[in-house]
Short mmCIF file of C-alpha atoms in Angstrom, two decimals:
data_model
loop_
_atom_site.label_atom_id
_atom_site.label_comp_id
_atom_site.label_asym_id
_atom_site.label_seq_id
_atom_site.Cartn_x
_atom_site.Cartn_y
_atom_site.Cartn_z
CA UNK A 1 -0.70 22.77 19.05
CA UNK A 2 2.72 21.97 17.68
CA UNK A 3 2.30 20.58 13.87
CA UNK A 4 4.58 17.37 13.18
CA UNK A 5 4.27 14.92 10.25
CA UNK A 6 2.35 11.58 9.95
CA UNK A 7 3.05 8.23 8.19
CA UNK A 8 0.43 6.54 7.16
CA UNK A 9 0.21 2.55 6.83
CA UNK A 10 -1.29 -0.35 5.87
CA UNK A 11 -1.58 -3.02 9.24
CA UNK A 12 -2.74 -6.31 7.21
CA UNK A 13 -2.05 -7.32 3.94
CA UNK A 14 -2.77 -4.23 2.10
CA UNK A 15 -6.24 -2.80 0.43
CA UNK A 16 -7.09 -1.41 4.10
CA UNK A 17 -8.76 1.40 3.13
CA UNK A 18 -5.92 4.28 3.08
CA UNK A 19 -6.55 5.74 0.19
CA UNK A 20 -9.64 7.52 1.92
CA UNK A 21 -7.60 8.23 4.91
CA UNK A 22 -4.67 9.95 3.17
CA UNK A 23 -7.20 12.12 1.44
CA UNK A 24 -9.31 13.00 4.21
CA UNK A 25 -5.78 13.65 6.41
CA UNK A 26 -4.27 15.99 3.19
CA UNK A 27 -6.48 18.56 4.42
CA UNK A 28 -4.28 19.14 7.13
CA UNK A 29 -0.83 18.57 5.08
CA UNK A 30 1.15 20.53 3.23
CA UNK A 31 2.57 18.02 1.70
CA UNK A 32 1.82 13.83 0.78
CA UNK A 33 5.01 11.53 -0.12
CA UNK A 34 4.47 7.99 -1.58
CA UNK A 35 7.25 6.15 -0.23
CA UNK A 36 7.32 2.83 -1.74
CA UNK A 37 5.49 0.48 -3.95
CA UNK A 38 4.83 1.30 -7.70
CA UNK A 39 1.16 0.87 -9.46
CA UNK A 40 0.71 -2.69 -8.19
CA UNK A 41 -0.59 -0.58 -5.37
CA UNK A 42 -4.25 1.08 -6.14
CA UNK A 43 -6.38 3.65 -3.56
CA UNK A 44 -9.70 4.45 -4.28
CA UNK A 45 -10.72 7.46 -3.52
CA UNK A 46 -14.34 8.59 -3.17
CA UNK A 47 -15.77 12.23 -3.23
CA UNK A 48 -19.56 12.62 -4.14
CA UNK A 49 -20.37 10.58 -6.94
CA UNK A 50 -16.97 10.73 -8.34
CA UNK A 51 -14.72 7.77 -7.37
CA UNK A 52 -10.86 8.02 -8.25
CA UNK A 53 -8.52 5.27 -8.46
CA UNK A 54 -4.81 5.87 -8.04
CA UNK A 55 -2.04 3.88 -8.32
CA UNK A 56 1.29 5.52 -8.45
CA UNK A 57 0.27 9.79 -7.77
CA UNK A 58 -0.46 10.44 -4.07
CA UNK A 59 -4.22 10.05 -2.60
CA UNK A 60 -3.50 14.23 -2.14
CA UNK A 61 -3.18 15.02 -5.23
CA UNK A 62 -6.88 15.61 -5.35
CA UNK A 63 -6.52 18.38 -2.90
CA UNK A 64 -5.41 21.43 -4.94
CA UNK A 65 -2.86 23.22 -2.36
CA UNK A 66 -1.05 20.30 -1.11
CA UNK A 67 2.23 19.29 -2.92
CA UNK A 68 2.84 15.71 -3.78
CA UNK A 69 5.60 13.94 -4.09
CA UNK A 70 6.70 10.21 -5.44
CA UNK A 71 9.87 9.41 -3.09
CA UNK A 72 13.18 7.15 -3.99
CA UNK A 73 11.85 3.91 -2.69
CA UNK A 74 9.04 3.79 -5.41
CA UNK A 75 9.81 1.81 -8.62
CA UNK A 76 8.44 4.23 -11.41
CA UNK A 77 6.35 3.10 -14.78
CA UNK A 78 6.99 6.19 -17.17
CA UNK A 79 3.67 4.60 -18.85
CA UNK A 80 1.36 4.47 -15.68
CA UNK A 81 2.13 7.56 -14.55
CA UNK A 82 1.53 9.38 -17.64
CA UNK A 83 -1.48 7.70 -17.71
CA UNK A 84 -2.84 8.03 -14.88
CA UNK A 85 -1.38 12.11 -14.76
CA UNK A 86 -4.08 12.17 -17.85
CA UNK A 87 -6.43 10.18 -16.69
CA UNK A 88 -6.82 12.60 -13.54
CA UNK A 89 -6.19 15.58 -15.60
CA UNK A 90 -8.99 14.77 -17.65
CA UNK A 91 -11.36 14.36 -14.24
CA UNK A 92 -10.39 18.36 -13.84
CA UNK A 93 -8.35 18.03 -11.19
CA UNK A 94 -5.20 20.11 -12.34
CA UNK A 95 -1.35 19.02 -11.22
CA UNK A 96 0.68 21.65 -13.20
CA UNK A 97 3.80 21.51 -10.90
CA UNK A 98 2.72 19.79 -7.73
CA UNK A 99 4.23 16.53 -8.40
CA UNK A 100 7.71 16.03 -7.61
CA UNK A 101 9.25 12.91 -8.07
CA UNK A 102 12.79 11.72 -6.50
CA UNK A 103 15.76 11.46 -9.46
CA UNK A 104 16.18 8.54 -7.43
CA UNK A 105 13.52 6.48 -8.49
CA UNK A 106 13.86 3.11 -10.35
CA UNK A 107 12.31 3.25 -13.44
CA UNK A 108 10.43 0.30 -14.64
CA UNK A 109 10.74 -0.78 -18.04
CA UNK A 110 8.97 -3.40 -20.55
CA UNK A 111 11.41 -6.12 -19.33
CA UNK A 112 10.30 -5.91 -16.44
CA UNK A 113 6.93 -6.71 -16.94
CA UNK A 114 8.35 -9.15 -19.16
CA UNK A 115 10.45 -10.93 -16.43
CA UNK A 116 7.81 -10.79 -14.11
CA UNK A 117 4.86 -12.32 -16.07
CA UNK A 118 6.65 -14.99 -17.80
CA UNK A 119 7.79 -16.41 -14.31
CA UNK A 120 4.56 -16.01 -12.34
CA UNK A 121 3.07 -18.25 -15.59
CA UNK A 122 6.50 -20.50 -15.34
CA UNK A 123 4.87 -21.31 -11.39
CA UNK A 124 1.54 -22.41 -12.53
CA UNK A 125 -0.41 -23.10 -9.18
CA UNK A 126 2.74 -22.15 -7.21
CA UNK A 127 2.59 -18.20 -8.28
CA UNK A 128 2.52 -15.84 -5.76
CA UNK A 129 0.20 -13.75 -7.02
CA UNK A 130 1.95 -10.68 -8.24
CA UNK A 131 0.19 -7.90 -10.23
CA UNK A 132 2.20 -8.82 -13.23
CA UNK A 133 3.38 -4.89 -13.82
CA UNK A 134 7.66 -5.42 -13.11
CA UNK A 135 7.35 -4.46 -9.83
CA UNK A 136 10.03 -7.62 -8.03
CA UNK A 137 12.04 -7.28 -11.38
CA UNK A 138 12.62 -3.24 -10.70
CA UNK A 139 13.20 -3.81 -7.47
CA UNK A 140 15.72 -7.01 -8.10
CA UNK A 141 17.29 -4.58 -10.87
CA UNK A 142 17.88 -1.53 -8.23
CA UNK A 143 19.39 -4.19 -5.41
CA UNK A 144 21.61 -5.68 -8.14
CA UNK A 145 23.07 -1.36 -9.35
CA UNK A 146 21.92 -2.27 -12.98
CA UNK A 147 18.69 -0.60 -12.75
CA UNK A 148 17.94 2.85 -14.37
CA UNK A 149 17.15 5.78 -12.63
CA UNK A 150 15.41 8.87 -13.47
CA UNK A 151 17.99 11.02 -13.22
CA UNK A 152 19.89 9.25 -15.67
CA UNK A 153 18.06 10.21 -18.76
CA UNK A 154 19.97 13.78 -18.20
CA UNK A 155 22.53 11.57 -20.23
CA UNK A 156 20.70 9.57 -22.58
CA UNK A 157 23.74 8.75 -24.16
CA UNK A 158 25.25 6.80 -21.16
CA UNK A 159 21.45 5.25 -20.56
CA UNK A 160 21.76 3.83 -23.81
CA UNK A 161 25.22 2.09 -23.23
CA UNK A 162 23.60 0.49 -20.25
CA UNK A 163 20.48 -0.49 -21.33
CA UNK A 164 22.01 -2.39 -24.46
CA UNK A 165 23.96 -4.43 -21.59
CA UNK A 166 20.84 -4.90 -19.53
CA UNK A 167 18.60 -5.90 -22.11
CA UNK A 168 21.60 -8.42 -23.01
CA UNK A 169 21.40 -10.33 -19.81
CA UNK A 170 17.21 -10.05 -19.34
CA UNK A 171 16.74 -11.12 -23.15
CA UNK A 172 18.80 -13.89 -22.18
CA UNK A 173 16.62 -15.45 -19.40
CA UNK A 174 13.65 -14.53 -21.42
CA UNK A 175 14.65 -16.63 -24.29
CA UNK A 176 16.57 -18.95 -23.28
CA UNK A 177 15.43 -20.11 -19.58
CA UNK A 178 11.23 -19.03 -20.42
CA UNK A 179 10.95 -19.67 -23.62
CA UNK A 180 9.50 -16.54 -24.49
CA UNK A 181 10.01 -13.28 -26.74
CA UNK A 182 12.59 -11.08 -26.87
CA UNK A 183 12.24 -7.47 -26.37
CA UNK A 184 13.17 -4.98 -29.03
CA UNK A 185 16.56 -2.61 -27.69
CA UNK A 186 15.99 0.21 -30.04
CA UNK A 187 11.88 0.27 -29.11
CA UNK A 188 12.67 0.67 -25.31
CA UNK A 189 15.33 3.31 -25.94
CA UNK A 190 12.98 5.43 -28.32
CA UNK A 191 10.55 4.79 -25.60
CA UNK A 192 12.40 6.18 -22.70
CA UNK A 193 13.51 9.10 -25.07
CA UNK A 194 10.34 10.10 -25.94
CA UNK A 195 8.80 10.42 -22.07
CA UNK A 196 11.82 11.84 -20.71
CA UNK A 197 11.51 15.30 -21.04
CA UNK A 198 8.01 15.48 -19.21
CA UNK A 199 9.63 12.60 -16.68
CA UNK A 200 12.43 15.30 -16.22
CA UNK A 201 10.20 18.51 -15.94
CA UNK A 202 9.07 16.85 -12.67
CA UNK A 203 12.56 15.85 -11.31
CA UNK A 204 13.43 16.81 -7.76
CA UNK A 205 15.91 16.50 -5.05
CA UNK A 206 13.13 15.06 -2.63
CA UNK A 207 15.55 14.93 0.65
CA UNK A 208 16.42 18.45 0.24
CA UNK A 209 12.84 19.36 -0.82
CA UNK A 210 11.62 17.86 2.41
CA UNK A 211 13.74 19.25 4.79
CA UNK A 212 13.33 22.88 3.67
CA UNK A 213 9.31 22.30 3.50
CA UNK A 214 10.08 21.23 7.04
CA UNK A 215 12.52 24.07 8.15
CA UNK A 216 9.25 26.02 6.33
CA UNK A 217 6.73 24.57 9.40
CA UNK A 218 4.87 22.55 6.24
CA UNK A 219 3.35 19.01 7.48
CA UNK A 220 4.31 15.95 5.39
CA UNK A 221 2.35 12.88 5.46
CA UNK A 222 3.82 10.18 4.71
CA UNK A 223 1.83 7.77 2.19
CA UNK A 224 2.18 4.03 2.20
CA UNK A 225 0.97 1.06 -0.04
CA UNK A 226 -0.01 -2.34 0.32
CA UNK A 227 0.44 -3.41 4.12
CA UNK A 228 2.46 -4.41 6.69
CA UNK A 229 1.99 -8.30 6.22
CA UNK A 230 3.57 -7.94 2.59
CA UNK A 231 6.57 -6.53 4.16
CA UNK A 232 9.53 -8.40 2.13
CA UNK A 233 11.25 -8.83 5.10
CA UNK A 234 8.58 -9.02 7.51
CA UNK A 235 5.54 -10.09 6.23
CA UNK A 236 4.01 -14.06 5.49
CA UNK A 237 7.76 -14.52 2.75
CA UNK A 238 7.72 -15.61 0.15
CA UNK A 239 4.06 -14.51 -0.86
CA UNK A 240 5.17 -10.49 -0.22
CA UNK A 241 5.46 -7.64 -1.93
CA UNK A 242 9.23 -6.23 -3.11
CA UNK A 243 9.77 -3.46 -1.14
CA UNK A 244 9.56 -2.65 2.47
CA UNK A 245 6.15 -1.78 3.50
CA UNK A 246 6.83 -0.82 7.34
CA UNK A 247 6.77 2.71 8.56
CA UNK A 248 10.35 3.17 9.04
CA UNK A 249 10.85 2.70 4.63
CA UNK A 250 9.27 6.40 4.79
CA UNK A 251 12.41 7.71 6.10
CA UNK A 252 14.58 5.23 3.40
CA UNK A 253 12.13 5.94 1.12
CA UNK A 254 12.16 9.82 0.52
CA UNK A 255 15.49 10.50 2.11
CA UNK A 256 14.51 12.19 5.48
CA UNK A 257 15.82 11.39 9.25
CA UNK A 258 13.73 8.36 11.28
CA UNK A 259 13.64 11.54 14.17
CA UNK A 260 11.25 13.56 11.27
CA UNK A 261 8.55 10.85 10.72
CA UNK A 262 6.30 11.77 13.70
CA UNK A 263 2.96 10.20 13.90
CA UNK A 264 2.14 6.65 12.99
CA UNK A 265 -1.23 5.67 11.78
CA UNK A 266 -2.11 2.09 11.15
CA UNK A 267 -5.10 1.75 9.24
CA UNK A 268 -6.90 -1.63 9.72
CA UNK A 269 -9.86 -3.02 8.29
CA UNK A 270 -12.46 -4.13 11.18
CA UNK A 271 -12.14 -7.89 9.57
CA UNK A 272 -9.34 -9.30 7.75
CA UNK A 273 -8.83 -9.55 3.72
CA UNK A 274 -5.73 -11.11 1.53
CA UNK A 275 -5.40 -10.91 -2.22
CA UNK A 276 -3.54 -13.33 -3.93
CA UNK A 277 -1.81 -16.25 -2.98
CA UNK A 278 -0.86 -17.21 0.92
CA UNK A 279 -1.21 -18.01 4.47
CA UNK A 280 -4.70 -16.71 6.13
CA UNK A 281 -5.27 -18.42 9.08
CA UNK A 282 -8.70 -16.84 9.62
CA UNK A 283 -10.05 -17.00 6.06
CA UNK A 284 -13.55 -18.01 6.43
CA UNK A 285 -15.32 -19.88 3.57
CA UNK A 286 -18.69 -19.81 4.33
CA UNK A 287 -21.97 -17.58 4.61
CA UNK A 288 -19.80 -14.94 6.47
CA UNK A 289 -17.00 -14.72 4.55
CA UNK A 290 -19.41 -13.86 1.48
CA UNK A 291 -20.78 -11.81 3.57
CA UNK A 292 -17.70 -9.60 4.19
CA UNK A 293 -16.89 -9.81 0.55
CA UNK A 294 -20.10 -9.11 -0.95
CA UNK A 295 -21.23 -5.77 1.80
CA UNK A 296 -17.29 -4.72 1.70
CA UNK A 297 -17.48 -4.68 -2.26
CA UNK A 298 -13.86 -6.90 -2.03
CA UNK A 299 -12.01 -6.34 -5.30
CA UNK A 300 -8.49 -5.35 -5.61
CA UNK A 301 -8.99 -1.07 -6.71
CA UNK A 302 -5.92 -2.24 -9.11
CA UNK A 303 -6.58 -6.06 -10.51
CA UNK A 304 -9.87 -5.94 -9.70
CA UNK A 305 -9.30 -9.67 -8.23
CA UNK A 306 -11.87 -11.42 -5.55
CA UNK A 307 -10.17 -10.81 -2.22
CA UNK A 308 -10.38 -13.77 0.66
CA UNK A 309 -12.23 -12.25 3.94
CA UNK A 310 -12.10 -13.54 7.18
CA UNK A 311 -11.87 -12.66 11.07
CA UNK A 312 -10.26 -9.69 12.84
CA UNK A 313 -6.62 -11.70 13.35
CA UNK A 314 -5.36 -9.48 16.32
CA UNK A 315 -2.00 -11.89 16.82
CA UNK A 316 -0.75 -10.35 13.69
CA UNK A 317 -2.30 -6.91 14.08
CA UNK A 318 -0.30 -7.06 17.29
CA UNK A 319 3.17 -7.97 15.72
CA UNK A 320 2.29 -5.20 13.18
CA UNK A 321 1.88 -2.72 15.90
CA UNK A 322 5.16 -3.40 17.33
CA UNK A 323 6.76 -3.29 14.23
CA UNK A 324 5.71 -0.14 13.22
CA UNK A 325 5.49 1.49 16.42
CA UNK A 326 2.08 2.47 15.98
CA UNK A 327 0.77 5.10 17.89
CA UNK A 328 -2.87 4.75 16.99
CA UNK A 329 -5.42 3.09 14.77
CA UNK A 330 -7.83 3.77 12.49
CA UNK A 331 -10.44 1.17 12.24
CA UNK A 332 -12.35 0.92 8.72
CA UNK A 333 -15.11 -0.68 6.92
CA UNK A 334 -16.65 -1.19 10.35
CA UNK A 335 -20.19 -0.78 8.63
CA UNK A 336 -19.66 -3.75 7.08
CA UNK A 337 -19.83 -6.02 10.26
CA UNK A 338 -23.86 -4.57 10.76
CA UNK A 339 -26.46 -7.31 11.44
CA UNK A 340 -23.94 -10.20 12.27
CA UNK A 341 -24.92 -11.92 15.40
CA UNK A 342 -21.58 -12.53 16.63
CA UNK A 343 -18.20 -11.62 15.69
CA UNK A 344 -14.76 -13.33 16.58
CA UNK A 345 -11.52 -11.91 17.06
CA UNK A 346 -8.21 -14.33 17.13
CA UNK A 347 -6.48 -13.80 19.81
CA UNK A 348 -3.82 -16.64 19.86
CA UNK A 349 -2.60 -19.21 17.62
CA UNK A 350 -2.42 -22.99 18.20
CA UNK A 351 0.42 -25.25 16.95
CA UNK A 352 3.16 -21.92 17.32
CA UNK A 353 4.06 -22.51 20.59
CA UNK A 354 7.73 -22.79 19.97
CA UNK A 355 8.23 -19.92 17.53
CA UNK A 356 6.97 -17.28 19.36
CA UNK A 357 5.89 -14.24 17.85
CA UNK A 358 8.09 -14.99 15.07
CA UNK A 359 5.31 -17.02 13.49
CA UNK A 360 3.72 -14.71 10.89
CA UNK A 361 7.05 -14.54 8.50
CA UNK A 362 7.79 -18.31 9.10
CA UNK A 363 7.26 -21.38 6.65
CA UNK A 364 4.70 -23.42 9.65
CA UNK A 365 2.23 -19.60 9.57
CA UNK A 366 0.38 -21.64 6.96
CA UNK A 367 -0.23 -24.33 9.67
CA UNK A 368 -1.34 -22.02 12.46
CA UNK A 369 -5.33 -22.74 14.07
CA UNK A 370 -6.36 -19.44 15.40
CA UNK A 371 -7.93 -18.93 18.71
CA UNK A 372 -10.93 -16.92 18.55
CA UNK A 373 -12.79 -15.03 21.39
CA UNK A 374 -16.02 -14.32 20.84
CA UNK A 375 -18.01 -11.13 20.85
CA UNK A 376 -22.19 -10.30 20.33
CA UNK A 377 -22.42 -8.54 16.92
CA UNK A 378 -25.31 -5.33 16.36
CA UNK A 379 -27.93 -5.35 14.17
CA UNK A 380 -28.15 -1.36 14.34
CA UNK A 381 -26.81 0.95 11.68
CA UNK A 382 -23.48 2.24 11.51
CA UNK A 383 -22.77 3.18 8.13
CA UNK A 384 -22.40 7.26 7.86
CA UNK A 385 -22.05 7.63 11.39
CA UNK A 386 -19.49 10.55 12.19
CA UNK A 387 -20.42 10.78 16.79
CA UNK A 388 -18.71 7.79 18.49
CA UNK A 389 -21.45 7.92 21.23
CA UNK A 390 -23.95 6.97 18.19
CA UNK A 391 -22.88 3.88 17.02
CA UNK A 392 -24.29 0.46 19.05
CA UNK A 393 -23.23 -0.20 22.00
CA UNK A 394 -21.91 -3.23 20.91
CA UNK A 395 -19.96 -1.64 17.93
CA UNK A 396 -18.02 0.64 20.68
CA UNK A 397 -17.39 -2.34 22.85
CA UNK A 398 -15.70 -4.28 20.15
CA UNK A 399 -13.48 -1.59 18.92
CA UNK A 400 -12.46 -0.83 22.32
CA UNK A 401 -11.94 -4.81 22.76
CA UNK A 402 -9.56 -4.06 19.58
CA UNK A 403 -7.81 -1.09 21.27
CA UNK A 404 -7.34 -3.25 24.27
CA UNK A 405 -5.65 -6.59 22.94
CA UNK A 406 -3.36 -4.20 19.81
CA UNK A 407 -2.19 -1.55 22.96
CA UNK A 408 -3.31 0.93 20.58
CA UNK A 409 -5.57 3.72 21.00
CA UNK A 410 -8.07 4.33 18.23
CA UNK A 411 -7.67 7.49 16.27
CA UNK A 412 -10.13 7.28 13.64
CA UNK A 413 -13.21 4.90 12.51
CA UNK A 414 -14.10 4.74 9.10
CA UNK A 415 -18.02 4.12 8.69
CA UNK A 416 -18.23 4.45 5.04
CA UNK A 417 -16.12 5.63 2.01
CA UNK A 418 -16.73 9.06 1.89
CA UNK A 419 -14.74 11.27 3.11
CA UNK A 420 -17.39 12.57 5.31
CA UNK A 421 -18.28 9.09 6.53
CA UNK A 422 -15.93 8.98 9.61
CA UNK A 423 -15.59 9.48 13.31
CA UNK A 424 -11.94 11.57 14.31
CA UNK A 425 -11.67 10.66 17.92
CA UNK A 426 -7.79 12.38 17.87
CA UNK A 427 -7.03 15.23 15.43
CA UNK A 428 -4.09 14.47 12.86
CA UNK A 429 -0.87 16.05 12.87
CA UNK A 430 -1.17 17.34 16.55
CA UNK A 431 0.44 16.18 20.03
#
């Protein structure tokens, strides 16, 4: 079979469950590129008894042959990824020179975080719910050509000029519009000065890097965060993420033709979950919502936050698949739906009618009354089962219900988080 490359990403509003995925799928990659996001993104990753959390290094850099790499569209924290480097390190899993990072990446820096906490506590019960770690600030910096990028500190002399002026205007707002503390110049200038050298030992020039691991026969998979609903420009605005979370950013995002991508995986959780702030028309708040939360284990892998569960919402799984061009699924957490007696799937949306599928990134989404179709649930066992003929008959029909109504066939099913805990129905990286 002819090898190609794979993107991986998130179909709902992020946690989705591809942090397992990407590491199961790196054993048949060469290569893993993070392609957007910074460490307000977080994958667990589960092997044994040993979970790993990661938030800014690839979900492959557990595998020791496969090179990883931390494209252009990812805003940096020197801080978090030194970190979490040591933090992994110290687990015994050893990097030496397999990251690669773009010398276009954004760094972000303790303004940043400044800027970005003082206004989400300027909102009150308006906030949108961001992490709090810079991540809108970096990216409002990189859109506005004052940001700093890595491959500036070759010339730390020139950084410094700039930063001086930056820290001007942000110190500014700070003070004068929030009311809070200004940061120190000379602090964040020693600071960058001090982690550059180790920043710059893992400098690359990811485009070229990627086409010659190409011209090489390597496969790349492509690594997303968050999900597809927390698109900035296509997901439920204004309570998105900063960056673009759709499949094509992996070609922005590292540098490499939209031709090279190959593959697209969405992974989707067999329900529906939302962190933070925002529209979720089929949030439930009752026994069965608990229910998903509690059996799912629903906390945010980076903030550790509660996150809202409800139905399987197939309008805007749907929308998602077109915008991504999805060429199959892979459905996880599907354990987690064992012993209900029924499960519902929305299927349409009432009070849309004249927006069309442009409903999910309007202001009147929050209005929306799904339309649910009913299915019987199973009381049998499908947690660690790796056959598709084994699960309950009512499990299959449902996720061939899903494959149906998305126009997607189903490539994977995730039945637990171990690796080893999943059904492959299509092998990766092959036609």
């Amino acid at each position: 079979m002819k090898k190609k490359n794979l993107v991986v990403i998130g179909t709902q509003w992020g946690d989705e469950g591809k942090g397992k995925i990407v590491d199961l799928l790196t054993e048949y990659a060469s290569v893993v590129v993070r392609f957007q996001g910074g460490h307000n993104a977080g994958h667990t990753v589960i092997v044994g008894d040993k979970q790993t959390v990661l938030h800014l290094l690839p979900s492959g850099i557990l595998h020791d042959q496969v090179l990883c790499v931390i494209g252009n569209g990812v805003v940096l924290s020197p801080d978090a990824l030194l970190k979490e480097i040591d933090e992994v390190e110290a687990q015994g899993v050893s990097i030496g020179d397999r990251l690669k990072i773009s010398s276009a990446c954004q760094l972000i820096l303790p303004y940043h975080v400044a800027l970005d906490q003082a206004r989400e506590g300027a909102k009150g019960d308006a906030k949108i719910g961001t992490t709090g770690r810079g991540i809108g600030p970096a990216y409002e910096d990189k859109v506005a050509r004052r940001g700093v990028r890595l491959g500036e500190l070759l010339n730390l002399d020139t950084v410094a000029e700039r930063l001086r002026e930056v820290m001007d205007y942000h110190n500014f707002v700070l003070q004068g519009y929030f009311h809070q503390p200004v940061l120190d110049y000379q602090q964040v200038l020693d600071g960058l000065a001090q982690r550059a050298p180790v920043l710059l030992s893992m400098m690359a020039d990811v485009p070229s890097l990627l086409q010659q691991k190409m011209k090489d026969g390597a496969s790349i998979l492509f690594e997303g965060a968050q999900g597809s609903l927390l698109d900035i420009d296509h997901g439920t605005y204004p309570f998105v993420t900063s960056s673009n979370t759709a499949a094509g950013a992996a070609a922005i995002g590292t540098g490499i033709g939209p031709g090279d991508l190959g593959h697209i995986l969405g992974i989707t959780k067999a329900y529906t979950t939302r962190v933070g702030s925002g529209p979720f028309p089929t949030e439930l708040f009752d026994e069965i919502g608990e229910h998903l939360g509690r059996v799912g284990a629903e906390f945010g892998a980076t903030t550790g936050r509660a996150r809202r569960c409800g139905w399987f919402d197939a309008v805007a799984m749907r929308r998602v698949c077109d915008l991504n061009g999805v060429d199959g699924l892979c459905i996880t957490k599907l354990d987690v739906l064992d012993g209900l007696d029924s499960i519902k799937i929305a299927v349409a949306y009432k009070g849309c009618e004249e927006l069309g599928g442009a409903v999910v990134g309007s202001d009147q989404y929050s209005q929306v009354e799904p339309v649910y179709e009913e299915m019987p649930g199973w009381h049998g066992n499908t947690s660690g089962v790796t056959d598709y003929d084994l699960l309950p008959a009512n499990a299959r029909a449902y996720i061939e219900r899903l494959s149906e109504i998305l126009g997607a066939p189903v490539d994977m099913i995730s039945t637990g988080p171990e690796r080893t805990e999943t059904i492959i129905l299509k092998k990766p990286f092959t036609d």
